[in-house]
């Protein structure tokens, strides 16, 4: 129900919502145009469209929920700064965002490995699950350990292999989408995926 | 050597498993590669266990707010840069001229520049003068405004009028800083004001909250910060911050008084208790003072030294500007608010805007602090109920913001104020900041150590 006092506000909000909806329906070039002008509506639409991909990518690699949130936030900060300095993406926004995410994740692990005291292999799974889940803590703990070992094995892959595995299994992108995001052809991605899985199998086996 | 058929078969199996087929069903289609593919698909299954389905909505909402704030800040910087470019044709030559005048005495150079600008202003009619009068520090026309002020002070018909001008311009500096804070603009500023209150790191100077950092320089004579007390006039040099504070770089004690013994008297300076003070024709000096007399001196600290405003035989009452009425405190967001505020109010209204440190609810600005409890997933347009308290500076701080589940009630748009148990209503009508003036919210996004992070990819190139 609308009342006189809030009618203007409601219409304004409705108009914004319509614009966001329209934007979500249009292609990436409209996003890039709006991004360049730092239009808050476009930024909102871009954020809401790509945040899940970025978060999933980061969470797949680092495991910890808070770290993944921080990384996702940092990606958008870098996007805005890059746009502000006229160094932003030109054609493929999603690709730019995910590659930036990959870079920040790599930085994260570099810092983790350079830390003098901690064990470098200590890639923490989200420990909150152990306390909040109704499931058996022992089972959860085993699952967390298993995930930790998989991530450890994942970090031993080459950067390209890590990217393929993360995009394919962490973000559930198709082969074609992954190829487009990485700027390679589908056959190359297939080969990279094969090699990555072979290496992972070996690494997981040796770690376990 | 990799077998391309094996690679293709693996991909087909991955796809069909994603479509819901079982592992064994997939392998039946590729019996010659079954053993290898089985192992790889199991590995792929292990890796898939790392996938997360749920995106934390709360952190996504928070991040969206941060991102939009950052975008608005950058956008305003862009506009400001464009304005500078627009007036570049004017500011650049002015800067060059002012630099070329540096070899002259500062006052003379500034005066010549002022006269030059005044001449140009006469040529270009009064439009620029009117426009520049509204400018703020950092604006292109602000130097014009200051130059015009200098001219008016210089050509003041009498000393009394000159003092009036100086007082008026000093108040304008305070107003300018207040406006910058309301606009959440970061800008280097300098103003003179009266210390209203002092704590270790937070002062109120002429109604403006000033934050002192460990490296803030305090220039106040030999006694250091101990010489300062409420009522004294100080000059604050620092920077306005987006969260409504002036971050002080330097604090100069401008006017103060002390009692001493006259040790030496000359035409240009007096020595009183080891301190050399300059005197001018405007210095008020009691008649008949001699070496050895005990005097009260009112001092103004100038860049060139200490200027005696008055040298009075001890026991004279001194009336100085430092005794002026304390200014009122401008309402500001109080990020340091505590739970001491026990008087609680509530309103129901529509969520109009979501900003970083405040929300606008049915036109009212409600500040948020770390203790504020907020329902998840609130969005613009929601009907909400707010419990809040009134800060000492008059601003409203939320204790709790909750969604009103049945938002179809007709009274939702009417702000309903609920007094506390004693039935008190605080006078709040004038204490809100005009929301139209608060355009640029706080920016909390500071990237991590930039040295440790590589550049983002150039554009669409593979980062590897």
XYZ file of C-alpha atoms in Angstrom:
672
model
C 0.000 0.000 0.000
C 1.335 3.433 -0.932
C 0.913 6.664 0.952
C 1.502 10.188 -0.230
C 4.499 10.760 1.982
C 6.460 7.810 0.672
C 5.181 7.762 -2.880
C 8.197 9.595 -4.231
C 10.598 7.331 -2.406
C 8.765 4.250 -3.557
C 8.785 5.363 -7.175
C 12.462 6.175 -6.927
C 13.207 2.751 -5.508
C 10.996 1.097 -8.086
C 12.816 2.935 -10.833
C 16.188 1.858 -9.461
C 15.038 -1.729 -9.150
C 13.865 -1.606 -12.754
C 17.207 -0.268 -13.874
C 19.053 -2.977 -11.960
C 16.809 -5.587 -13.525
C 17.333 -4.153 -16.988
C 21.024 -4.119 -16.433
C 21.105 -7.713 -15.324
C 19.367 -8.598 -18.553
C 21.837 -6.797 -20.784
C 25.299 -7.792 -21.884
C 28.642 -7.159 -20.311
C 29.302 -4.079 -22.452
C 26.514 -2.144 -20.722
C 28.057 -3.136 -17.427
C 31.424 -1.891 -18.551
C 29.951 1.422 -19.717
C 28.238 1.977 -16.389
C 31.289 0.777 -14.521
C 33.474 3.384 -16.180
C 31.144 6.128 -14.983
C 31.053 4.537 -11.470
C 27.267 4.554 -11.608
C 26.106 3.203 -8.219
C 23.225 1.296 -9.805
C 25.543 -0.445 -12.221
C 28.056 -1.121 -9.470
C 25.275 -2.681 -7.399
C 24.216 -4.884 -10.297
C 27.802 -5.912 -11.031
C 28.433 -6.661 -7.388
C 25.341 -8.798 -7.014
C 25.952 -10.620 -10.261
C 29.604 -11.516 -9.692
C 29.996 -11.676 -5.918
C 28.820 -15.327 -5.752
C 31.351 -16.406 -8.408
C 34.167 -14.573 -6.689
C 33.231 -15.809 -3.244
C 32.934 -19.422 -4.438
C 36.277 -19.184 -6.197
C 38.002 -17.823 -3.090
C 36.247 -20.206 -0.711
C 37.100 -23.197 -2.903
C 40.755 -22.301 -2.718
C 41.229 -21.004 0.838
C 38.489 -22.874 2.689
C 38.024 -20.319 5.427
C 34.788 -18.345 5.157
C 36.121 -15.080 6.595
C 39.192 -15.105 4.392
C 37.030 -15.763 1.352
C 34.819 -12.787 2.273
C 37.864 -10.569 2.677
C 39.221 -11.664 -0.674
C 35.892 -11.042 -2.395
C 35.785 -7.546 -0.893
C 39.344 -6.839 -2.002
C 38.517 -7.862 -5.565
C 35.846 -5.166 -5.826
C 38.106 -2.568 -4.265
C 40.716 -3.353 -6.912
C 38.108 -3.232 -9.641
C 36.995 0.267 -8.640
C 40.554 1.493 -8.276
C 41.465 0.054 -11.657
C 38.432 1.706 -13.257
C 39.227 4.981 -11.500
C 42.775 4.831 -12.890
C 41.521 3.871 -16.370
C 43.058 0.406 -16.072
C 39.820 -1.502 -15.726
C 38.502 -4.363 -17.821
C 37.663 -3.593 -21.412
C 35.823 -6.617 -22.695
C 35.533 -9.477 -20.233
C 34.499 -8.314 -16.784
C 33.939 -11.745 -15.267
C 37.306 -12.943 -16.532
C 39.023 -9.886 -15.084
C 37.344 -10.360 -11.714
C 38.171 -14.049 -11.477
C 41.771 -13.583 -12.520
C 42.124 -10.840 -9.929
C 40.588 -13.205 -7.386
C 43.142 -15.832 -8.367
C 45.961 -13.318 -7.908
C 44.731 -12.298 -4.468
C 44.338 -15.944 -3.449
C 47.913 -16.588 -4.599
C 49.069 -13.601 -2.532
C 47.226 -15.021 0.427
C 49.041 -18.332 0.163
C 52.357 -16.618 -0.465
C 51.917 -14.688 2.766
C 50.846 -17.862 4.543
C 53.900 -19.752 3.348
C 56.219 -16.881 4.232
C 54.938 -16.768 7.771
C 57.879 -17.925 9.893
C 56.086 -19.663 12.766
C 53.064 -21.434 11.377
C 53.154 -24.676 9.534
C 52.769 -23.787 5.840
C 50.599 -26.802 5.254
C 48.079 -25.455 7.723
C 45.314 -24.335 5.413
C 42.391 -23.992 7.747
C 38.998 -25.328 6.913
C 36.170 -23.308 8.354
C 36.293 -24.366 11.990
C 32.909 -22.800 12.760
C 31.189 -25.721 11.048
C 32.558 -28.062 13.690
C 30.632 -26.281 16.412
C 27.516 -25.162 14.595
C 26.638 -28.307 12.704
C 24.381 -30.903 14.288
C 26.473 -33.656 12.698
C 29.017 -35.737 14.552
C 32.046 -33.541 15.277
C 34.407 -36.458 14.656
C 32.985 -36.984 11.185
C 33.117 -33.291 10.497
C 36.663 -33.125 11.710
C 37.637 -35.979 9.362
C 35.906 -34.229 6.483
C 37.701 -31.012 7.300
C 41.024 -32.811 7.343
C 40.237 -34.455 4.006
C 39.380 -31.074 2.491
C 42.551 -29.598 3.904
C 44.604 -32.298 2.192
C 42.785 -31.774 -1.108
C 43.484 -28.060 -0.932
C 47.097 -28.758 -0.086
C 47.323 -30.977 -3.162
C 45.578 -28.316 -5.215
C 48.167 -25.732 -4.260
C 50.913 -27.959 -5.671
C 49.475 -27.650 -9.194
C 50.616 -25.067 -11.704
C 48.720 -21.788 -11.732
C 46.895 -22.656 -14.963
C 45.907 -26.081 -13.641
C 44.673 -24.575 -10.389
C 42.618 -22.061 -12.338
C 41.019 -24.746 -14.510
C 40.160 -26.956 -11.545
C 38.751 -24.030 -9.571
C 36.646 -22.722 -12.434
C 35.387 -26.171 -13.407
C 34.726 -27.625 -9.950
C 34.694 -24.607 -7.634
C 32.551 -22.396 -9.834
C 30.941 -25.144 -11.921
C 31.586 -23.351 -15.174
C 31.277 -25.356 -18.360
C 34.290 -26.237 -20.457
C 33.389 -23.491 -22.925
C 32.900 -20.869 -20.207
C 36.196 -21.834 -18.624
C 37.928 -21.584 -21.995
C 36.445 -18.145 -22.569
C 37.407 -16.907 -19.125
C 40.965 -18.162 -19.534
C 41.274 -16.973 -23.104
C 42.192 -20.448 -24.374
C 40.500 -22.932 -26.653
C 38.398 -25.783 -25.324
C 40.928 -28.493 -26.235
C 43.642 -26.763 -24.255
C 41.337 -26.584 -21.258
C 40.498 -30.277 -21.604
C 44.196 -31.149 -21.632
C 44.910 -28.872 -18.686
C 42.042 -30.425 -16.777
C 43.296 -33.936 -17.480
C 46.837 -33.118 -16.376
C 45.533 -31.327 -13.301
C 43.413 -34.304 -12.231
C 46.302 -36.713 -12.790
C 48.576 -34.507 -10.654
C 45.914 -34.102 -8.023
C 45.407 -37.844 -7.790
C 49.117 -38.284 -7.197
C 49.339 -35.400 -4.749
C 46.310 -36.447 -2.753
C 47.606 -40.019 -2.630
C 51.021 -38.925 -1.413
C 49.579 -36.539 1.167
C 47.163 -39.106 2.545
C 52.156 -38.659 -24.796
C 48.597 -37.802 -23.939
C 45.814 -39.664 -25.568
C 43.336 -37.152 -26.948
C 40.563 -39.749 -26.919
C 41.175 -40.370 -23.237
C 41.029 -36.627 -22.560
C 37.800 -36.283 -24.542
C 36.309 -39.298 -22.797
C 37.152 -37.851 -19.411
C 35.415 -34.593 -20.289
C 32.347 -36.430 -21.576
C 32.173 -38.444 -18.352
C 32.479 -35.286 -16.242
C 29.644 -33.707 -18.213
C 27.363 -36.726 -18.000
C 28.028 -37.040 -14.263
C 27.120 -33.381 -13.865
C 23.907 -34.218 -15.706
C 23.162 -36.870 -13.074
C 24.569 -40.096 -14.519
C 26.350 -42.485 -12.196
C 30.067 -43.220 -12.436
C 29.483 -46.740 -13.680
C 27.042 -45.581 -16.357
C 29.636 -43.174 -17.660
C 32.387 -45.748 -17.685
C 30.263 -48.201 -19.698
C 30.539 -45.835 -22.654
C 34.349 -45.880 -22.553
C 35.362 -49.402 -21.542
C 38.898 -49.077 -22.953
C 39.688 -46.151 -20.613
C 37.569 -47.243 -17.676
C 40.401 -47.854 -15.163
C 42.123 -44.483 -15.767
C 38.924 -42.496 -15.990
C 37.535 -44.101 -12.821
C 40.491 -42.849 -10.784
C 40.328 -39.387 -12.294
C 36.580 -39.102 -11.767
C 36.997 -40.106 -8.130
C 39.594 -37.384 -7.780
C 37.221 -34.942 -9.450
C 34.538 -36.010 -6.976
C 36.905 -35.345 -4.095
C 37.638 -31.911 -5.470
C 33.942 -31.191 -5.917
C 33.501 -31.625 -2.162
C 35.205 -28.251 -1.772
C 32.369 -26.526 -3.601
C 30.153 -24.298 -1.472
C 26.572 -23.728 -2.353
C 25.483 -20.977 0.012
C 26.729 -17.446 -0.307
C 26.659 -15.612 3.043
C 24.017 -12.972 2.372
C 25.043 -10.770 5.279
C 28.637 -10.420 4.167
C 27.465 -9.863 0.602
C 25.183 -7.048 1.783
C 27.945 -5.475 3.819
C 30.370 -5.728 0.945
C 27.849 -4.149 -1.415
C 27.570 -1.143 0.890
C 31.352 -0.850 1.062
C 31.710 -1.106 -2.690
C 29.056 1.509 -3.377
C 30.620 3.849 -0.820
C 33.997 3.388 -2.450
C 32.488 4.002 -5.882
C 30.822 7.198 -4.696
C 34.049 8.418 -3.131
C 36.006 7.744 -6.308
C 33.239 9.294 -8.348
C 33.369 12.488 -6.290
C 37.162 12.555 -6.657
C 36.670 12.297 -10.372
C 34.230 15.214 -10.371
C 36.596 17.254 -8.234
C 39.439 16.457 -10.638
C 37.234 17.499 -13.552
C 36.442 20.783 -11.806
C 40.127 21.398 -11.331
C 40.638 20.729 -15.002
C 37.815 23.149 -15.831
C 39.441 25.949 -13.912
C 42.953 24.822 -14.745
C 43.314 27.687 -17.209
C 42.804 30.058 -14.270
C 44.487 28.299 -11.378
C 47.660 27.420 -13.262
C 48.694 30.983 -14.134
C 47.673 32.130 -10.657
C 49.940 29.497 -9.155
C 52.790 30.518 -11.456
C 52.394 34.165 -10.510
C 52.192 33.357 -6.828
C 55.354 31.258 -7.085
C 57.155 34.065 -8.853
C 56.179 36.347 -5.971
C 57.732 34.054 -3.401
C 60.945 36.007 -3.400
C 59.024 38.974 -2.025
C 57.962 39.151 1.570
C 55.016 36.794 2.002
C 52.544 39.500 2.950
C 53.630 41.805 0.135
C 53.508 38.949 -2.380
C 50.069 37.928 -1.249
C 48.900 41.512 -1.395
C 50.167 41.974 -4.962
C 48.458 38.756 -5.922
C 45.290 39.888 -4.200
C 45.294 43.235 -5.995
C 45.858 41.444 -9.299
C 42.976 39.098 -8.650
C 40.795 41.999 -7.552
C 41.558 43.761 -10.816
C 40.602 40.642 -12.764
C 37.454 40.311 -10.715
C 36.431 43.856 -11.564
C 37.009 43.024 -15.204
C 34.967 39.873 -15.074
C 32.137 41.498 -13.083
C 31.051 40.385 -9.645
C 29.902 36.896 -10.648
C 33.103 35.181 -9.681
C 33.214 36.969 -6.339
C 29.731 35.808 -5.528
C 30.536 32.276 -6.628
C 33.852 32.173 -4.783
C 32.185 33.340 -1.553
C 30.506 29.935 -1.329
C 33.661 27.981 -2.069
C 35.287 25.650 0.444
C 38.915 24.665 0.981
C 40.006 22.535 -1.945
C 37.676 24.265 -4.416
C 39.173 26.048 -7.404
C 37.780 29.433 -6.392
C 38.793 29.210 -2.763
C 42.084 31.125 -3.270
C 40.013 33.918 -4.848
C 37.790 34.023 -1.789
C 40.782 34.284 0.544
C 42.430 36.929 -1.599
C 39.284 39.052 -1.565
C 39.190 38.729 2.219
C 42.801 39.890 2.462
C 41.998 42.899 0.333
C 39.048 43.846 2.497
C 41.124 43.531 5.663
C 43.989 45.530 4.171
C 41.759 48.362 2.996
C 39.609 48.443 6.105
C 38.887 52.071 6.971
C 39.766 51.672 10.656
C 41.338 49.286 13.103
C 37.948 48.510 14.582
C 36.516 47.552 11.217
C 39.632 45.507 10.479
C 39.128 43.532 13.702
C 35.499 42.990 12.773
C 36.547 41.638 9.398
C 39.163 39.389 10.946
C 36.689 38.008 13.476
C 34.128 37.455 10.761
C 36.609 35.616 8.531
C 37.814 33.548 11.451
C 34.211 32.418 12.004
C 33.936 31.662 8.301
C 36.920 29.309 8.575
C 35.063 27.411 11.317
C 31.915 27.276 9.186
C 33.917 25.997 6.239
C 35.370 23.170 8.317
C 31.886 22.285 9.587
C 30.603 22.142 6.024
C 33.504 19.953 4.919
C 32.738 17.568 7.765
C 29.055 17.462 6.879
C 29.984 16.730 3.282
C 32.427 14.048 4.504
C 35.166 15.578 2.375
C 38.789 14.915 3.172
C 40.668 18.182 2.924
C 43.663 19.877 4.461
C 42.360 22.740 6.627
C 43.431 25.295 9.170
C 41.214 27.261 11.515
C 41.294 29.130 14.777
C 38.890 28.331 17.548
C 38.251 28.157 21.232
C 38.896 24.934 23.103
C 35.541 23.812 24.465
C 36.540 20.491 25.963
C 39.650 18.350 26.138
C 40.307 14.683 26.724
C 43.462 12.746 25.893
C 42.758 12.312 22.218
C 39.426 14.026 21.560
C 38.906 17.753 21.782
C 36.063 20.017 20.823
C 37.345 23.269 19.353
C 34.688 25.827 18.431
C 32.122 23.064 18.173
C 34.267 20.934 15.887
C 35.455 17.530 17.085
C 39.225 17.261 16.790
C 41.096 13.969 17.046
C 44.689 14.026 18.299
C 47.065 11.367 17.077
C 50.308 10.330 18.773
C 52.266 12.378 16.237
C 50.126 15.516 16.546
C 52.442 18.439 17.239
C 51.334 20.811 19.970
C 53.022 24.189 20.046
C 52.155 25.907 23.278
C 55.306 27.286 24.822
C 57.533 25.626 27.351
C 54.767 23.906 29.284
C 53.608 21.884 26.285
C 50.117 20.464 26.340
C 49.770 21.273 30.036
C 49.581 24.943 29.110
C 46.382 24.330 27.202
C 42.995 24.419 28.818
C 39.397 25.009 27.763
C 38.712 28.604 26.827
C 42.050 29.165 25.098
C 42.249 30.091 21.460
C 44.190 27.681 19.300
C 44.875 27.204 15.641
C 44.201 23.712 14.361
C 46.030 22.490 11.284
C 44.952 19.135 10.009
C 42.654 17.247 7.761
C 38.922 16.692 7.765
C 37.993 13.034 7.769
C 34.974 11.293 6.340
C 33.731 10.189 9.740
C 33.196 13.717 10.978
C 36.474 14.498 12.744
C 39.324 16.863 12.121
C 42.530 14.873 12.420
C 44.990 17.361 13.890
C 48.520 17.572 12.515
C 49.483 20.618 14.535
C 47.835 22.613 17.288
C 49.194 26.081 17.956
C 48.268 27.958 21.039
C 47.250 31.297 19.550
C 46.230 33.514 22.432
C 47.007 33.069 26.074
C 48.131 35.042 29.079
C 50.700 34.757 31.788
C 52.097 36.760 34.658
C 55.757 37.794 34.692
C 58.295 40.401 35.683
C 59.342 43.055 33.182
C 63.064 42.632 32.572
C 63.715 44.858 29.583
C 61.747 47.488 27.658
C 62.493 48.750 24.152
C 60.512 50.302 21.311
C 60.083 46.994 19.387
C 60.123 44.320 22.068
C 59.831 43.667 25.776
C 61.527 40.940 27.754
C 59.247 39.543 30.454
C 60.423 36.718 32.699
C 62.881 35.515 30.075
C 60.415 35.637 27.191
C 60.869 38.127 24.368
C 57.631 39.667 23.158
C 57.138 41.947 20.185
C 55.046 45.038 20.701
C 53.363 47.192 18.110
C 51.466 50.431 18.155
C 48.306 48.391 18.727
C 49.615 46.712 21.892
C 47.712 47.924 24.905
C 50.292 48.921 27.539
C 49.491 50.285 30.982
C 51.007 53.685 31.550
C 54.040 53.941 33.785
C 55.245 50.369 33.604
C 58.895 49.946 34.510
C 61.501 47.203 34.671
C 60.797 45.072 37.720
C 57.006 45.529 37.617
C 54.817 42.462 37.762
C 52.534 42.351 34.756
C 49.906 40.212 33.120
C 50.553 39.770 29.418
C 48.054 38.705 26.800
C 50.023 37.056 24.045
C 49.227 36.067 20.524
C 51.516 33.502 18.980
C 52.343 34.584 15.436
C 54.527 32.846 12.903
C 57.247 35.489 13.350
C 57.201 35.309 17.162
C 55.148 36.176 20.217
C 53.120 39.347 19.890
C 51.997 41.124 23.044
C 48.375 42.152 22.645
C 48.326 43.703 26.099
C 50.805 44.313 28.924
C 48.911 45.195 32.051
C 49.971 45.861 35.579
C 49.166 42.793 37.649
C 45.734 42.709 39.305
C 44.055 44.207 36.260
C 41.138 42.198 35.052
C 41.686 41.028 31.510
C 38.867 40.766 29.070
C 39.952 38.784 26.109
C 38.375 36.891 23.320
C 39.244 33.728 25.167
C 36.429 34.476 27.561
C 33.866 34.522 24.840
C 30.796 32.371 25.092
C 31.474 28.778 24.368
C 30.058 27.694 21.058
C 27.464 25.010 20.794
C 28.446 21.570 19.639
C 27.530 20.750 16.093
C 25.629 17.468 15.823
C 27.925 14.829 14.476
C 27.891 11.076 14.220
C 29.377 9.777 17.399
C 31.304 6.632 16.609
C 32.527 6.496 20.170
C 29.108 6.383 21.643
C 28.645 4.236 24.681
C 25.862 2.526 26.439
C 25.728 5.371 28.924
C 22.787 6.809 27.055
C 19.899 5.220 28.832
C 17.026 7.391 27.596
C 15.571 5.514 24.695
C 13.191 6.541 21.934
C 11.643 4.704 19.060
C 10.289 5.498 15.640
C 8.620 3.496 12.914
C 9.317 4.445 9.348
C 10.479 3.522 5.892
C 14.110 2.745 5.206
C 15.041 5.421 2.657
C 18.804 5.091 2.381
C 21.526 2.774 3.588
C 24.912 4.364 4.126
C 27.997 3.055 5.809
C 27.658 4.663 9.205
C 24.135 5.958 9.082
C 20.762 5.096 7.644
C 17.989 7.439 6.679
C 14.653 6.293 7.947
C 11.645 8.356 6.870
C 13.958 11.288 6.388
C 15.677 10.994 9.758
C 19.382 10.270 10.044
C 20.059 7.373 12.382
C 23.710 6.629 13.054
C 24.959 3.098 13.491
C 27.612 1.968 15.930
C 29.148 -1.406 16.556
C 26.566 -2.165 19.239
C 23.591 -1.438 16.996
C 21.497 -4.550 16.406
C 20.137 -4.723 12.906
C 17.821 -7.285 11.333
C 19.370 -9.243 8.520
C 18.540 -8.526 4.904
C 16.915 -5.153 5.419
C 16.608 -3.272 2.196
C 15.525 0.133 1.018
C 11.776 0.511 1.189
C 11.347 -1.823 4.156
C 9.193 -0.655 7.013
C 11.311 -0.677 10.119
C 11.078 0.006 13.784
C 14.023 1.828 15.326
C 14.991 2.061 18.958
C 17.554 4.794 19.425
C 19.087 7.167 21.911
C 20.215 10.736 21.597
C 23.914 11.430 21.829
C 25.335 14.322 23.779
C 25.969 16.077 20.479
C 22.335 15.746 19.481
C 22.689 12.986 16.917
C 20.566 9.835 16.969
C 22.253 6.479 17.397
C 20.446 3.228 16.734
C 20.220 0.575 19.400
C 18.096 -1.690 17.283
C 16.572 -1.604 13.822
C 13.995 -4.283 13.175
C 11.736 -5.004 10.248
C 8.053 -4.479 10.843
C 6.641 -7.728 9.596
C 3.166 -6.420 8.751
C 4.132 -3.344 6.804
C 0.691 -2.680 5.383
C -0.471 -0.729 8.391
C -1.344 2.810 7.402
C 0.591 4.422 10.256
C 3.912 3.183 8.904
C 4.727 6.441 7.257
C 4.067 8.496 10.314
C 7.015 8.848 12.548
C 5.881 7.926 15.997
C 8.049 9.150 18.751
C 7.891 7.299 21.990
C 9.202 9.085 25.018
C 11.122 7.325 27.697
C 9.597 6.197 30.916
C 9.681 9.663 32.376
C 7.863 11.071 29.398
C 10.765 13.288 28.347
C 11.144 14.399 24.783
C 14.531 15.782 23.968
C 14.703 18.793 21.711
C 15.805 17.057 18.587
C 14.342 19.043 15.733
C 17.453 21.092 15.173
C 19.930 18.406 15.916
C 19.687 16.384 12.764
C 22.234 16.863 10.097
C 20.604 17.747 6.861
C 20.785 14.469 4.973
C 21.072 16.285 1.682
C 24.380 17.648 2.798
C 25.881 14.312 3.708
C 26.649 12.897 0.364
C 29.809 10.981 0.724
C 29.819 8.185 3.219
C 32.793 6.757 4.946
C 35.138 4.655 3.182
C 36.284 1.665 5.140
C 38.035 -0.129 2.384
C 41.692 -0.047 2.850
C 43.508 -2.653 0.800
C 46.069 -4.833 2.505
C 49.713 -4.175 2.134
C 49.923 -3.165 -1.493
C 53.564 -4.123 -1.750
C 52.748 -7.716 -1.233
C 50.083 -7.968 -3.835
C 50.811 -8.020 -7.529
C 49.073 -5.775 -9.972
C 45.697 -6.962 -11.181
C 45.845 -8.416 -14.649
C 46.252 -5.831 -17.392
C 42.954 -6.656 -18.891
C 41.930 -9.814 -20.510
C 45.331 -11.373 -20.560
C 46.025 -14.559 -18.725
C 47.667 -13.638 -15.436
C 50.009 -16.539 -15.694
